[in-house]
Amino acid sequence: MNRKSRGLAGLLAMLAMLLVIAACSGNNGSNGSNNGGNQPQTDGNDSNKPTPAASVVELKVTGFKSGAELGALPDLNEKFMQENQDIKVVYEGMPGSQFKEFLKARFSANDASDVIMIHPGLSDVIAYGKAGYLLDLSGESWIKNFTEASLKATSNDGQIYAIPNDMNVLGVYYNKQIFTDLSIEIPTNWTQFLAAAEKIKQAGILPISIGNNDGWMTLAALYTMAPGTVYAQNPDFDAQLNAGETTFLEGWKDMNAQWYSLDEKGYLTEKSTGVSLDQAQQAFATGKAAMYIDGNWSLPGIKAANPELEVGMIPMPSNADGQPVIASAAVGTTFAINKNSKVVDAAKRYLEFWSKTETQKEWAKSQQAFMTINGETGDVDPSLQHIAEVVASGNSYPFLDQGWEFGGAGTAELMTSAQGVYLKAINSDEMLKNMDKAWDAAVKNR
Amino acid sequence: MLKMTMSRKEHFILAGFLAPAIIVYTTFLLGPVLGSFFYSLTNWNGLYQTMDFVGLRNFVNLMEDGVFAKAIRNTMIFTVFVVLIQNAIGVPLALAMDSRIRSKQVLKTLFFVPAILSPLVVGYTWTYIYEPQNGVLNTILRTVGLTGWEQSWLGDPQFALYSIVVMAVWQFSGYSMVIYLANLQTIPGDLYEAADIDGAGKWQQFKSITFPLLAPSITINIVLSSIGTLKAFDIIYVTTKGGPYYATETMTTLLFSTAFTKSSFGYGTAMGVVMFFFVFIISLAQILLLRRREVH
């Protein structure tokens, strides 16, 4: 090595060092912003009253809400700390898409936070509960504040593993202006839905905007399709699936074909495997498409993209003529306590705070969600009024994977294979066969 | 005697300097690697604290797994294309930077900058470039009248993998360039002077002097870029997550989704073990072959 190249190597080494330092300081920066406003407050405590500061416990909370989705979370944490000066809440949030993998890694490394926001259902919060990671809350007095229906999503065999914070719906957003212009009534069955889509298409507007770059939007669409078809005919489908008595191919064949007929008729975004959810949402918000299938949590985003838009949400009318329309509604976020937490008492007080009506009201409002507290309806956005009434009438079914023992395997394969059908690499039945195969593989690893 | 103790002392000091690195390396790398050999023989789902020993069942299943075969194929395509193109661009870039271009300091930095960006940043940036409706690439094609060339770059299985190849090449060609550049500067100038006097042209000089003497950096560049692309994950995960419908599924993305999303840790780890030997054998073969043609 001559001197010149040694100099270059040194330069490279310095660059590498610089990167490491940059990465470290980047982390600090994000930690700082996560702590939000609470940092100065505790610092103040430290300098003024050293004795109480010493007894301040740190409560680590992890969740799948971050960025714009945080809603009232930082404010509520702040309020909790005002009321409980001896607890300092440190919230760590990350986007929902990576959260499940992240959480699994943390739990298996025995490094999970004290309070954890977990997705509801059999393969998420209940699975962690059954695996012995979560504290049973059934003995707490404040757990009775929640509705029985919502607690179902977090309990098993008399044990309650988490509090259900909010109810979400999946449904069909529609552009009220386009519907009025083309004098389309709100469809209440599949025939009317197809007729509406055809009318929109004839008018030169895209009927349904969808982005399948990760297949999630088809997952959401099928979640809205199945309650009025599969589960209306066989309410025990999930139980039978878990017991190995039925398959996706048997139960979903017609429903899946029904969905993909929309693509064949040209009612869906073309080449949707190259389109992201954001782009699909944008197309709907700017009036390029008349309908868009997503959850209530997207309403703030849609309104932000186009404040002028007159938008409403209806349950997917996948049902046959004369059958009831069934909405897809489920608990959205839950808070559970890590059984191995060293600050269980603080964690319980945090959950008690979250069980109060006014906390939940503020939270539900910031998430555009419905409430799970007994006897409370909360302030529902007028755009969601129609679907809220359907849910309130009792015609609703949870998001499908919540009832699946191997939800991860089922949904992952659904999203991937759904792309295959749009790309004509496989057909609708083969997609369901793939899901059955993935399910079987997961059963083997039980 | 005194000399002996001195050297023993020296040994201790040297060992002391090495210890931190070795301890960190064993606990955080070697340990987990060896651990994964064990997990690959189980049916652990990554969640429960119990698991069964299943022998070689995971490996038998791998051999019949069509998706894993596709992932290997995609990994090989990705690696071959990236390594070849990246080095084919790296050498001329280095030659240009070694010449008397006035702006070469600035250019050097510009070419190298992508390599220090996080693959996440690169991934997100390029998804905007490739975006079908308003993306830069399609907009340019539209503006110059090539509407027929517009594609859903990451959403069409025909193009998705190659679109990511372009991203990887863009990111790391500058990195290869820097290594070639370092090597170029070790080649003595008198060789070229002699060649000039003998009447050798520029191409002749490149073929007979530059290229053979670049052999050490070719070895290191090819091995480094091969390992880097064989285990590339983040750049694919942020752009396509292995989709659409397995079109960009590589060993790493499949391993991740199998272990974490589909809760088959044992099976996923078995993929990791296969990949480990894959990378090991390929880099070993490369080093042995390429070393042979280096000038000593």
XYZ file of C-alpha atoms in Angstrom:
742
model
C 0.000 0.000 0.000
C 1.466 3.348 -0.890
C 0.843 6.552 0.933
C -1.878 7.802 -1.379
C -4.093 4.760 -1.005
C -3.481 4.693 2.718
C -4.797 8.224 2.830
C -7.831 7.116 0.916
C -8.363 4.207 3.286
C -8.143 6.606 6.175
C -10.694 8.806 4.528
C -13.003 5.826 4.138
C -12.547 4.863 7.765
C -13.378 8.397 8.812
C -16.473 8.375 6.646
C -17.533 5.132 8.280
C -17.009 6.655 11.723
C -18.991 9.684 10.680
C -21.851 7.443 9.611
C -21.858 5.634 12.931
C -21.886 8.918 14.786
C -24.627 10.291 12.547
C -26.702 7.163 13.090
C -26.291 7.420 16.871
C -27.222 11.048 17.046
C -30.161 10.337 14.757
C -31.479 7.880 17.320
C -31.106 10.353 20.105
C -33.024 12.855 18.086
C -35.981 10.569 17.568
C -35.986 9.496 21.223
C -36.123 13.100 22.171
C -39.123 13.769 19.992
C -40.864 10.659 21.299
C -40.584 11.926 24.815
C -42.352 14.995 23.595
C -43.033 17.629 26.157
C -42.431 15.544 29.250
C -38.650 15.961 29.234
C -38.464 19.499 30.581
C -41.049 18.756 33.210
C -39.094 15.960 34.862
C -35.907 17.969 34.547
C -37.627 20.697 36.490
C -38.540 18.204 39.170
C -34.953 17.070 39.362
C -33.573 20.493 40.098
C -36.313 21.762 42.396
C -37.219 18.761 44.510
C -34.550 16.092 44.341
C -36.338 13.653 46.661
C -39.588 13.026 44.739
C -37.639 12.875 41.480
C -35.771 9.866 42.765
C -39.025 7.933 43.108
C -40.249 8.727 39.609
C -40.695 5.470 37.728
C -40.376 5.203 34.016
C -43.243 3.485 32.228
C -42.352 2.292 28.760
C -45.242 2.144 26.309
C -44.931 0.773 22.782
C -47.536 1.096 20.082
C -48.291 0.931 16.389
C -49.427 4.522 16.201
C -46.887 7.049 14.997
C -46.716 10.244 13.021
C -50.098 11.538 11.888
C -51.811 8.519 13.411
C -50.761 9.404 16.963
C -53.884 11.486 17.433
C -54.500 12.394 21.059
C -51.904 9.957 22.396
C -49.196 12.510 23.301
C -51.751 14.827 24.939
C -53.284 11.985 26.910
C -49.859 10.815 28.085
C -49.155 14.363 29.182
C -52.444 14.510 31.064
C -51.709 11.191 32.748
C -48.319 12.443 33.906
C -49.919 15.619 35.273
C -52.241 13.475 37.351
C -49.507 11.002 38.301
C -46.379 13.009 38.980
C -44.474 9.888 40.071
C -44.752 8.203 36.676
C -42.922 9.209 33.548
C -44.409 7.758 30.383
C -42.024 7.107 27.520
C -43.887 6.244 24.350
C -42.237 4.480 21.459
C -44.320 4.347 18.297
C -43.792 2.807 14.907
C -45.842 2.290 11.728
C -48.382 -0.511 11.887
C -47.016 -2.502 8.970
C -43.825 -3.525 10.756
C -45.192 -3.625 14.269
C -46.191 -7.283 14.465
C -42.720 -8.485 13.496
C -41.109 -5.943 15.787
C -43.216 -7.003 18.752
C -42.516 -10.669 18.220
C -38.784 -10.020 18.226
C -39.032 -7.945 21.400
C -41.108 -10.531 23.242
C -38.876 -13.434 22.283
C -35.857 -11.404 23.387
C -37.652 -10.706 26.682
C -37.306 -7.023 25.958
C -40.909 -5.869 25.546
C -42.179 -2.626 27.090
C -44.310 -2.418 30.229
C -47.479 -1.454 28.403
C -47.956 -2.619 24.845
C -50.463 -1.677 22.197
C -51.313 -4.946 20.471
C -53.633 -5.797 17.611
C -56.776 -7.522 18.877
C -57.773 -11.071 18.091
C -56.875 -14.712 18.325
C -53.499 -14.605 16.608
C -52.325 -11.379 18.208
C -53.227 -10.224 21.718
C -54.869 -13.532 22.653
C -51.925 -15.510 21.263
C -49.489 -13.498 23.386
C -51.822 -13.947 26.365
C -51.989 -17.683 25.879
C -48.214 -17.829 25.493
C -47.939 -16.376 28.986
C -46.573 -12.916 28.164
C -49.485 -10.775 29.346
C -51.073 -9.953 32.682
C -54.664 -11.084 33.289
C -56.814 -8.001 33.867
C -60.123 -9.737 34.598
C -59.850 -8.921 38.300
C -59.533 -5.140 37.854
C -62.521 -2.993 38.780
C -62.185 -0.646 35.801
C -62.389 -3.395 33.209
C -66.190 -3.340 33.585
C -66.316 0.055 31.876
C -65.857 -1.640 28.501
C -68.611 -3.238 26.462
C -68.820 -6.973 26.504
C -68.650 -7.164 22.720
C -65.371 -5.254 22.596
C -63.803 -7.301 25.396
C -64.343 -10.442 23.313
C -61.495 -9.344 21.067
C -59.049 -9.407 23.981
C -60.224 -12.303 26.171
C -59.954 -16.053 26.226
C -61.226 -18.611 28.733
C -62.293 -15.991 31.266
C -58.955 -14.179 31.158
C -58.807 -10.622 29.859
C -55.421 -9.765 28.376
C -55.942 -6.144 27.321
C -58.310 -3.214 27.284
C -60.050 -2.552 23.957
C -59.580 1.113 23.165
C -61.618 1.850 20.093
C -63.842 0.357 17.444
C -62.960 0.674 13.800
C -64.927 -0.030 10.673
C -63.853 -1.038 7.206
C -66.184 0.022 4.452
C -66.666 1.685 1.107
C -66.001 5.407 0.969
C -68.037 7.076 -1.739
C -67.970 10.471 -3.360
C -71.402 11.948 -2.601
C -71.128 14.474 -5.432
C -70.523 11.801 -8.070
C -73.350 9.668 -6.691
C -75.760 12.640 -6.803
C -74.643 13.727 -10.274
C -75.269 10.257 -11.672
C -78.388 9.889 -9.466
C -77.140 6.711 -7.842
C -78.864 5.542 -4.663
C -76.783 3.957 -1.913
C -76.570 0.289 -2.994
C -77.897 -2.222 -0.467
C -77.116 -5.457 -2.301
C -74.589 -6.814 -4.795
C -76.815 -6.347 -7.842
C -77.313 -2.682 -7.034
C -73.585 -2.321 -6.314
C -72.664 -3.711 -9.740
C -75.240 -1.471 -11.400
C -73.803 1.564 -9.620
C -70.252 0.656 -10.654
C -71.329 0.189 -14.261
C -73.046 3.565 -14.296
C -69.916 5.240 -12.923
C -67.727 3.487 -15.461
C -70.013 4.566 -18.309
C -69.653 8.143 -17.087
C -65.902 7.851 -17.622
C -64.993 7.764 -13.943
C -63.065 4.983 -12.252
C -65.577 3.147 -10.024
C -63.209 1.846 -7.318
C -59.726 3.147 -6.568
C -57.388 0.476 -5.181
C -53.625 0.124 -4.736
C -52.155 -3.335 -4.366
C -48.425 -2.748 -4.183
C -48.507 -4.801 -0.988
C -51.906 -6.450 -1.370
C -53.248 -4.963 1.843
C -56.134 -3.174 0.188
C -57.455 -6.431 -1.232
C -57.231 -7.899 2.242
C -59.345 -4.992 3.478
C -61.771 -5.427 0.579
C -62.247 -9.127 1.302
C -62.786 -8.300 4.975
C -65.706 -6.128 3.886
C -66.979 -8.690 1.377
C -67.024 -11.786 3.580
C -69.416 -10.766 6.404
C -72.375 -10.390 4.041
C -71.585 -13.582 2.151
C -69.412 -16.226 3.826
C -70.269 -15.451 7.433
C -73.948 -14.726 6.783
C -74.290 -18.299 5.559
C -71.889 -19.946 7.979
C -71.217 -17.945 11.164
C -68.942 -20.746 12.438
C -66.544 -20.607 9.498
C -63.613 -19.343 11.623
C -64.112 -21.969 14.302
C -64.268 -24.684 11.656
C -61.155 -23.293 9.999
C -59.268 -23.330 13.298
C -60.393 -26.899 13.913
C -59.262 -27.957 10.441
C -62.801 -28.859 9.400
C -63.020 -26.482 6.459
C -60.717 -24.642 4.061
C -60.582 -21.246 2.424
C -61.246 -22.916 -0.909
C -64.474 -24.433 0.388
C -65.756 -21.413 2.247
C -64.474 -18.472 0.214
C -64.677 -19.752 -3.366
C -67.781 -17.797 -4.405
C -66.997 -14.688 -2.409
C -63.457 -14.427 -3.809
C -64.701 -14.912 -7.358
C -67.332 -12.262 -6.673
C -64.623 -9.782 -5.712
C -62.365 -10.497 -8.673
C -65.302 -10.159 -11.070
C -64.993 -6.439 -10.324
C -61.491 -6.471 -11.779
C -62.618 -8.396 -14.862
C -65.392 -5.875 -15.453
C -62.864 -3.041 -15.271
C -64.237 -1.456 -12.113
C -60.898 -1.449 -10.270
C -57.736 0.591 -10.768
C -55.724 -0.819 -13.657
C -52.359 -2.451 -12.919
C -53.051 -1.956 -9.241
C -50.006 -3.986 -8.130
C -47.901 -0.937 -8.959
C -50.099 1.484 -7.034
C -49.723 2.260 -3.338
C -52.467 2.922 -0.839
C -51.526 6.604 -0.692
C -51.824 6.949 -4.438
C -55.160 5.142 -4.466
C -56.434 7.358 -1.681
C -55.249 10.413 -3.560
C -57.155 9.343 -6.675
C -60.336 9.043 -4.642
C -59.827 12.275 -2.712
C -59.322 14.254 -5.909
C -62.486 12.875 -7.499
C -60.787 10.659 -10.099
C -62.515 7.641 -8.592
C -65.990 7.337 -7.093
C -65.299 4.729 -4.399
C -62.453 3.605 -2.182
C -62.320 0.742 0.323
C -60.504 1.435 3.582
C -60.977 1.974 7.310
C -62.407 4.949 9.180
C -58.859 5.905 10.239
C -58.208 7.137 6.688
C -60.931 9.786 6.853
C -58.639 12.534 8.232
C -56.140 11.803 5.440
C -58.809 11.959 2.748
C -60.193 15.210 4.109
C -56.718 16.689 4.365
C -56.041 15.840 0.717
C -59.259 17.531 -0.382
C -61.232 19.503 2.237
C -63.951 20.216 -0.346
C -64.780 16.559 -0.852
C -68.227 15.394 0.218
C -67.555 11.886 1.414
C -69.557 9.168 3.093
C -68.939 5.567 4.079
C -71.202 2.586 3.577
C -70.803 -1.084 4.439
C -69.897 -3.211 1.421
C -73.184 -4.518 -0.004
C -71.800 -7.939 -0.933
C -75.042 -9.613 0.176
C -77.619 -11.162 -2.136
C -80.953 -9.451 -2.744
C -83.175 -9.535 0.312
C -80.288 -10.288 2.714
C -79.061 -7.724 5.259
C -75.967 -5.622 4.640
C -73.329 -6.463 7.233
C -70.587 -4.038 8.222
C -67.014 -4.962 9.072
C -66.272 -3.537 12.504
C -63.690 -4.457 15.107
C -61.650 -3.279 18.028
C -58.718 -1.313 16.696
C -56.088 -0.901 19.381
C -55.708 -2.580 22.740
C -53.394 -1.938 25.678
C -51.902 -4.918 27.490
C -49.474 -5.175 30.405
C -46.274 -7.170 30.067
C -46.339 -9.881 32.746
C -42.594 -9.426 33.341
C -42.838 -5.680 33.796
C -41.056 -4.333 36.866
C -43.560 -1.501 37.228
C -46.831 -3.421 37.095
C -48.461 -1.007 39.526
C -47.715 2.012 37.352
C -48.864 0.076 34.305
C -52.184 -0.718 35.965
C -52.698 2.921 36.833
C -51.985 3.805 33.207
C -54.626 1.370 31.987
C -57.074 2.589 34.610
C -56.581 6.069 33.185
C -57.325 4.692 29.718
C -60.497 3.063 31.019
C -62.044 6.420 31.865
C -64.803 7.704 29.631
C -63.201 11.088 29.017
C -59.851 9.524 28.023
C -61.529 7.155 25.616
C -63.742 9.898 24.247
C -60.764 12.060 23.383
C -58.870 9.099 21.921
C -61.786 7.856 19.802
C -62.350 11.341 18.475
C -58.723 11.733 17.420
C -58.820 8.358 15.623
C -62.223 8.966 13.983
C -63.211 5.742 15.735
C -66.201 4.521 17.679
C -66.142 4.057 21.447
C -65.979 0.829 23.442
C -67.208 2.227 26.762
C -70.606 1.072 28.005
C -73.381 3.488 27.084
C -71.132 5.937 25.199
C -71.459 6.727 21.515
C -68.857 9.482 21.286
C -68.758 12.065 18.541
C -68.976 10.264 15.238
C -68.005 12.196 12.152
C -71.100 12.809 9.970
C -69.358 11.057 7.070
C -69.399 7.850 9.102
C -72.988 8.259 10.317
C -74.487 5.755 7.897
C -72.111 2.907 8.692
C -72.239 3.740 12.410
C -75.982 3.144 12.347
C -75.509 -0.235 10.676
C -72.971 -1.210 13.338
C -75.239 0.042 16.117
C -78.094 -2.055 14.723
C -75.998 -5.142 15.440
C -75.272 -6.034 11.819
C -71.511 -6.189 12.085
C -68.750 -8.777 11.998
C -65.146 -8.409 13.254
C -62.150 -8.140 10.939
C -61.658 -11.678 9.762
C -58.160 -12.514 11.009
C -59.224 -11.752 14.574
C -60.949 -15.097 14.638
C -58.083 -17.006 13.034
C -55.593 -18.951 15.052
C -52.962 -18.511 12.338
C -53.857 -15.000 11.272
C -50.283 -14.108 10.329
C -49.891 -16.971 7.890
C -53.374 -16.521 6.456
C -53.166 -12.786 5.868
C -49.578 -12.802 4.561
C -50.441 -15.381 1.933
C -53.704 -13.596 1.122
C -51.869 -10.372 0.338
C -49.193 -12.026 -1.798
C -51.496 -14.347 -3.724
C -54.059 -11.595 -4.235
C -51.412 -9.833 -6.334
C -50.940 -13.042 -8.306
C -54.607 -12.991 -9.356
C -54.466 -9.382 -10.563
C -51.339 -10.278 -12.526
C -53.113 -13.349 -13.962
C -50.296 -15.543 -12.678
C -52.870 -17.602 -10.774
C -56.658 -17.669 -10.615
C -59.017 -16.947 -7.753
C -59.236 -20.607 -6.661
C -55.460 -21.060 -6.719
C -55.145 -18.038 -4.457
C -57.372 -19.770 -1.895
C -55.424 -23.017 -2.301
C -52.221 -21.116 -1.521
C -53.841 -19.705 1.600
C -54.849 -23.208 2.685
C -51.288 -24.382 2.107
C -49.815 -21.546 4.182
C -52.359 -22.262 6.887
C -51.416 -25.954 6.969
C -47.747 -25.076 7.239
C -48.516 -22.861 10.237
C -50.603 -25.627 11.835
C -47.604 -27.961 11.589
C -45.507 -25.476 13.563
C -48.098 -25.060 16.266
C 14.802 -14.337 28.965
C 14.017 -10.687 29.299
C 13.234 -10.599 25.623
C 10.802 -13.480 26.048
C 8.818 -11.748 28.772
C 8.773 -8.598 26.734
C 7.233 -10.391 23.818
C 4.821 -12.189 26.101
C 3.829 -8.853 27.539
C 3.424 -7.549 24.059
C 1.184 -10.493 23.305
C -0.965 -9.671 26.281
C -1.291 -6.084 25.202
C -2.201 -7.125 21.695
C -4.710 -9.637 23.032
C -6.135 -6.883 25.186
C -6.693 -4.743 22.149
C -8.310 -7.610 20.293
C -10.508 -8.777 23.164
C -13.320 -6.222 22.903
C -13.803 -6.898 19.216
C -13.699 -10.647 19.687
C -16.141 -10.550 22.611
C -18.596 -8.378 20.729
C -18.193 -10.492 17.611
C -18.823 -13.772 19.445
C -21.797 -12.654 21.518
C -23.600 -10.709 18.855
C -22.650 -12.522 15.678
C -21.066 -15.910 16.116
C -23.355 -16.948 18.972
C -26.615 -16.193 17.163
C -25.259 -17.765 13.969
C -24.504 -20.997 15.781
C -27.848 -20.707 17.587
C -29.661 -20.494 14.283
C -28.198 -23.849 13.264
C -30.023 -25.278 16.243
C -33.316 -23.464 15.577
C -33.306 -24.676 11.982
C -33.804 -28.182 13.337
C -36.911 -27.215 15.308
C -40.461 -26.127 14.589
C -40.243 -23.014 16.806
C -42.916 -20.483 15.884
C -41.037 -17.541 17.334
C -43.618 -16.882 20.012
C -44.144 -19.822 22.328
C -41.397 -20.754 24.708
C -41.597 -24.389 23.709
C -40.618 -26.118 20.487
C -40.117 -29.593 19.104
C -37.004 -31.026 17.548
C -37.901 -32.030 14.006
C -34.548 -33.167 12.651
C -33.976 -32.288 9.020
C -37.675 -31.916 8.149
C -37.325 -28.187 7.480
C -34.546 -28.826 4.975
C -36.495 -31.591 3.249
C -39.473 -29.242 2.930
C -37.207 -26.540 1.525
C -36.209 -28.759 -1.372
C -39.849 -29.138 -2.416
C -40.709 -25.488 -1.838
C -41.371 -23.836 -5.192
C -41.285 -20.350 -3.730
C -37.861 -20.942 -2.194
C -36.592 -22.131 -5.581
C -37.944 -18.946 -7.114
C -36.279 -16.921 -4.368
C -32.910 -18.566 -5.110
C -33.377 -17.842 -8.803
C -34.227 -14.203 -8.117
C -31.286 -13.870 -5.746
C -28.926 -15.203 -8.414
C -30.322 -12.917 -11.132
C -30.130 -9.943 -8.808
C -26.564 -10.737 -7.759
C -25.196 -11.438 -11.230
C -26.699 -8.293 -12.741
C -25.766 -5.973 -9.902
C -22.202 -7.279 -9.567
C -21.470 -7.145 -13.285
C -23.022 -3.751 -13.965
C -21.751 -2.165 -10.788
C -18.170 -3.150 -11.596
C -18.522 -2.371 -15.280
C -19.488 1.157 -14.256
C -17.032 1.380 -11.362
C -13.884 0.891 -13.471
C -14.554 3.611 -16.085
C -15.697 5.972 -13.336
C -12.442 5.400 -11.479
C -10.433 5.923 -14.678
C -12.233 9.206 -15.283
C -11.643 10.337 -11.712
C -7.955 9.427 -12.072
C -7.606 11.612 -15.154
C -7.242 15.382 -15.237
C -10.943 16.324 -15.116
C -11.052 19.630 -13.278
C -14.208 18.946 -11.255
C -13.082 15.504 -10.186
C -13.082 16.251 -6.447
C -16.713 17.292 -6.583
C -17.647 14.443 -8.903
C -15.900 11.915 -6.686
C -18.024 12.985 -3.752
C -21.199 13.039 -5.840
C -20.653 9.504 -7.094
C -19.829 8.231 -3.635
C -22.679 9.899 -1.759
C -25.389 7.321 -2.637
C -23.276 4.620 -0.964
C -23.502 6.315 2.410
C -27.274 6.781 2.188
C -29.437 4.349 4.075
C -31.034 1.764 1.769
C -34.363 2.925 3.204
C -33.787 6.435 1.902
C -32.727 5.076 -1.466
C -35.750 2.777 -1.543
C -38.292 5.451 -0.740
C -36.722 7.927 -3.138
C -36.806 5.480 -6.010
C -40.403 4.454 -5.340
C -41.271 8.067 -6.144
C -39.146 7.953 -9.284
C -40.810 4.713 -10.415
C -44.350 5.716 -9.432
C -46.571 4.930 -12.452
C -48.744 8.060 -12.716
C -46.692 10.999 -11.460
C -43.262 9.395 -11.057
C -40.255 11.174 -12.524
C -39.344 8.342 -14.881
C -42.763 7.960 -16.500
C -43.223 11.728 -16.631
C -39.966 12.073 -18.551
C -40.940 9.269 -20.925
C -44.306 10.952 -21.475
C -42.711 14.339 -22.095
C -40.377 13.029 -24.775
C -43.269 11.199 -26.410
C -42.347 7.657 -25.435
C -45.737 6.920 -23.866
C -45.489 3.322 -24.984
C -42.462 2.856 -22.744
C -44.252 3.909 -19.601
C -44.424 1.052 -17.141
C -45.565 0.248 -13.691
C -41.900 -0.311 -12.900
C -42.194 -1.907 -9.483
C -45.696 -3.304 -9.960
C -45.075 -5.337 -13.092
C -43.367 -8.685 -12.457
C -41.502 -8.334 -15.759
C -39.668 -5.210 -14.636
C -39.758 -5.164 -10.852
C -36.547 -7.105 -10.177
C -34.555 -5.214 -12.804
C -35.858 -1.912 -11.500
C -34.359 -2.788 -8.144
C -31.118 -3.837 -9.880
C -30.877 -0.293 -11.242
C -31.365 1.119 -7.743
C -28.638 -1.061 -6.268
C -26.237 -0.243 -9.105
C -26.934 3.463 -8.698
C -26.261 3.244 -5.010
C -23.027 1.264 -5.016
C -21.178 2.018 -8.268
C -19.512 4.954 -6.538
C -18.369 2.657 -3.781
C -16.708 0.324 -6.284
C -15.226 3.372 -7.960
C -13.476 4.456 -4.761
C -11.849 1.063 -4.338
C -10.715 0.989 -7.983
C -9.448 4.509 -7.615
C -7.297 3.553 -4.644
C -5.880 0.696 -6.677
C -5.255 2.878 -9.740
C -3.112 5.193 -7.694
C -0.806 2.332 -6.733
C 0.046 1.615 -10.360
C 3.460 3.210 -11.014
C 3.397 5.972 -13.632
C 6.663 4.829 -15.260
C 4.866 1.781 -16.663
C 2.697 4.085 -18.735
C 5.683 6.214 -19.716
C 7.463 3.105 -20.927
C 4.364 1.999 -22.810
C 4.066 5.452 -24.388
C 7.655 5.263 -25.597
C 6.977 1.801 -27.019
C 4.073 3.339 -28.927
C 1.200 1.621 -27.136
C -2.195 3.275 -27.544
C -4.590 4.098 -24.718
C -6.608 0.904 -25.165
C -3.414 -1.157 -25.357
C -2.236 0.447 -22.130
C -5.544 -0.278 -20.394
C -5.573 -3.877 -21.562
C -1.947 -4.662 -20.733
C -1.203 -2.479 -17.730
C -4.245 -1.067 -15.988
C -6.566 -4.032 -16.125
C -4.081 -6.702 -14.964
C -2.809 -4.471 -12.175
C -6.357 -3.754 -11.051
C -6.749 -7.432 -10.187
C -6.559 -7.002 -6.380
C -9.365 -4.444 -6.378
C -11.396 -6.506 -8.823
C -11.193 -9.383 -6.382
C -12.242 -7.303 -3.420
C -14.953 -5.454 -5.352
C -16.525 -8.571 -6.774
C -16.466 -10.384 -3.462
C -17.824 -7.390 -1.558
C -20.597 -6.646 -4.027
C -21.530 -10.314 -4.286
C -21.902 -10.668 -0.540
C -23.724 -7.359 -0.360
C -26.256 -8.252 -3.019
C -26.721 -11.860 -1.924
C -27.852 -10.624 1.441
C -29.619 -7.460 0.251
C -32.848 -7.034 2.135
C -33.833 -3.487 3.048
C -33.746 -2.104 -0.491
C -36.215 -4.800 -1.597
C -38.322 -4.714 1.527
C -39.063 -0.995 1.271
C -39.849 -1.056 -2.434
C -41.794 -4.254 -3.124
C -41.614 -6.483 -0.032
C -40.771 -9.308 -2.431
C -43.857 -8.735 -4.566
C -45.740 -8.467 -6.778
C -46.515 -12.132 -6.392
C -42.953 -13.273 -5.606
C -41.449 -11.394 -8.585
C -38.744 -9.838 -6.385
C -38.752 -12.415 -3.601
C -35.150 -13.172 -2.657
C -33.798 -15.513 -0.017
C -33.650 -12.714 2.527
C -37.172 -11.359 2.037
C -38.647 -14.848 1.999
C -36.696 -15.754 5.127
C -38.062 -12.682 6.868
C -41.697 -13.163 5.923
C -41.565 -16.880 6.712
C -40.031 -16.393 10.132
C -41.735 -13.227 11.280
C -44.983 -12.816 9.357
C -45.939 -16.442 8.941
C -44.591 -17.432 12.375
C -42.432 -20.300 11.113
C -39.172 -19.398 12.791
C -37.702 -22.854 12.471
C -38.410 -23.040 8.758
C -37.228 -19.481 8.211
C -34.004 -20.201 10.053
C -33.440 -23.255 7.868
C -33.562 -20.872 4.889
C -31.000 -18.736 6.681
C -28.688 -21.711 7.120
C -28.955 -22.622 3.440
C -28.230 -19.012 2.581
C -25.215 -18.990 4.875
C -23.623 -21.885 2.981
C -24.643 -20.323 -0.312
C -22.851 -17.077 0.433
C -19.918 -18.904 1.985
C -19.325 -21.171 -0.994
C -19.781 -18.431 -3.578
C -17.396 -16.017 -1.905
C -14.840 -18.735 -1.270
C -14.944 -19.781 -4.917
C -14.628 -16.187 -6.042
C -11.649 -15.495 -3.820
C -9.844 -18.647 -4.948
C -10.502 -18.014 -8.632
C -9.811 -14.308 -8.669
C -6.696 -14.492 -6.500
C -5.131 -16.771 -9.031
C -5.076 -14.057 -11.682
C -3.691 -11.365 -9.432
C -0.133 -10.286 -10.238
C 2.217 -10.874 -7.337
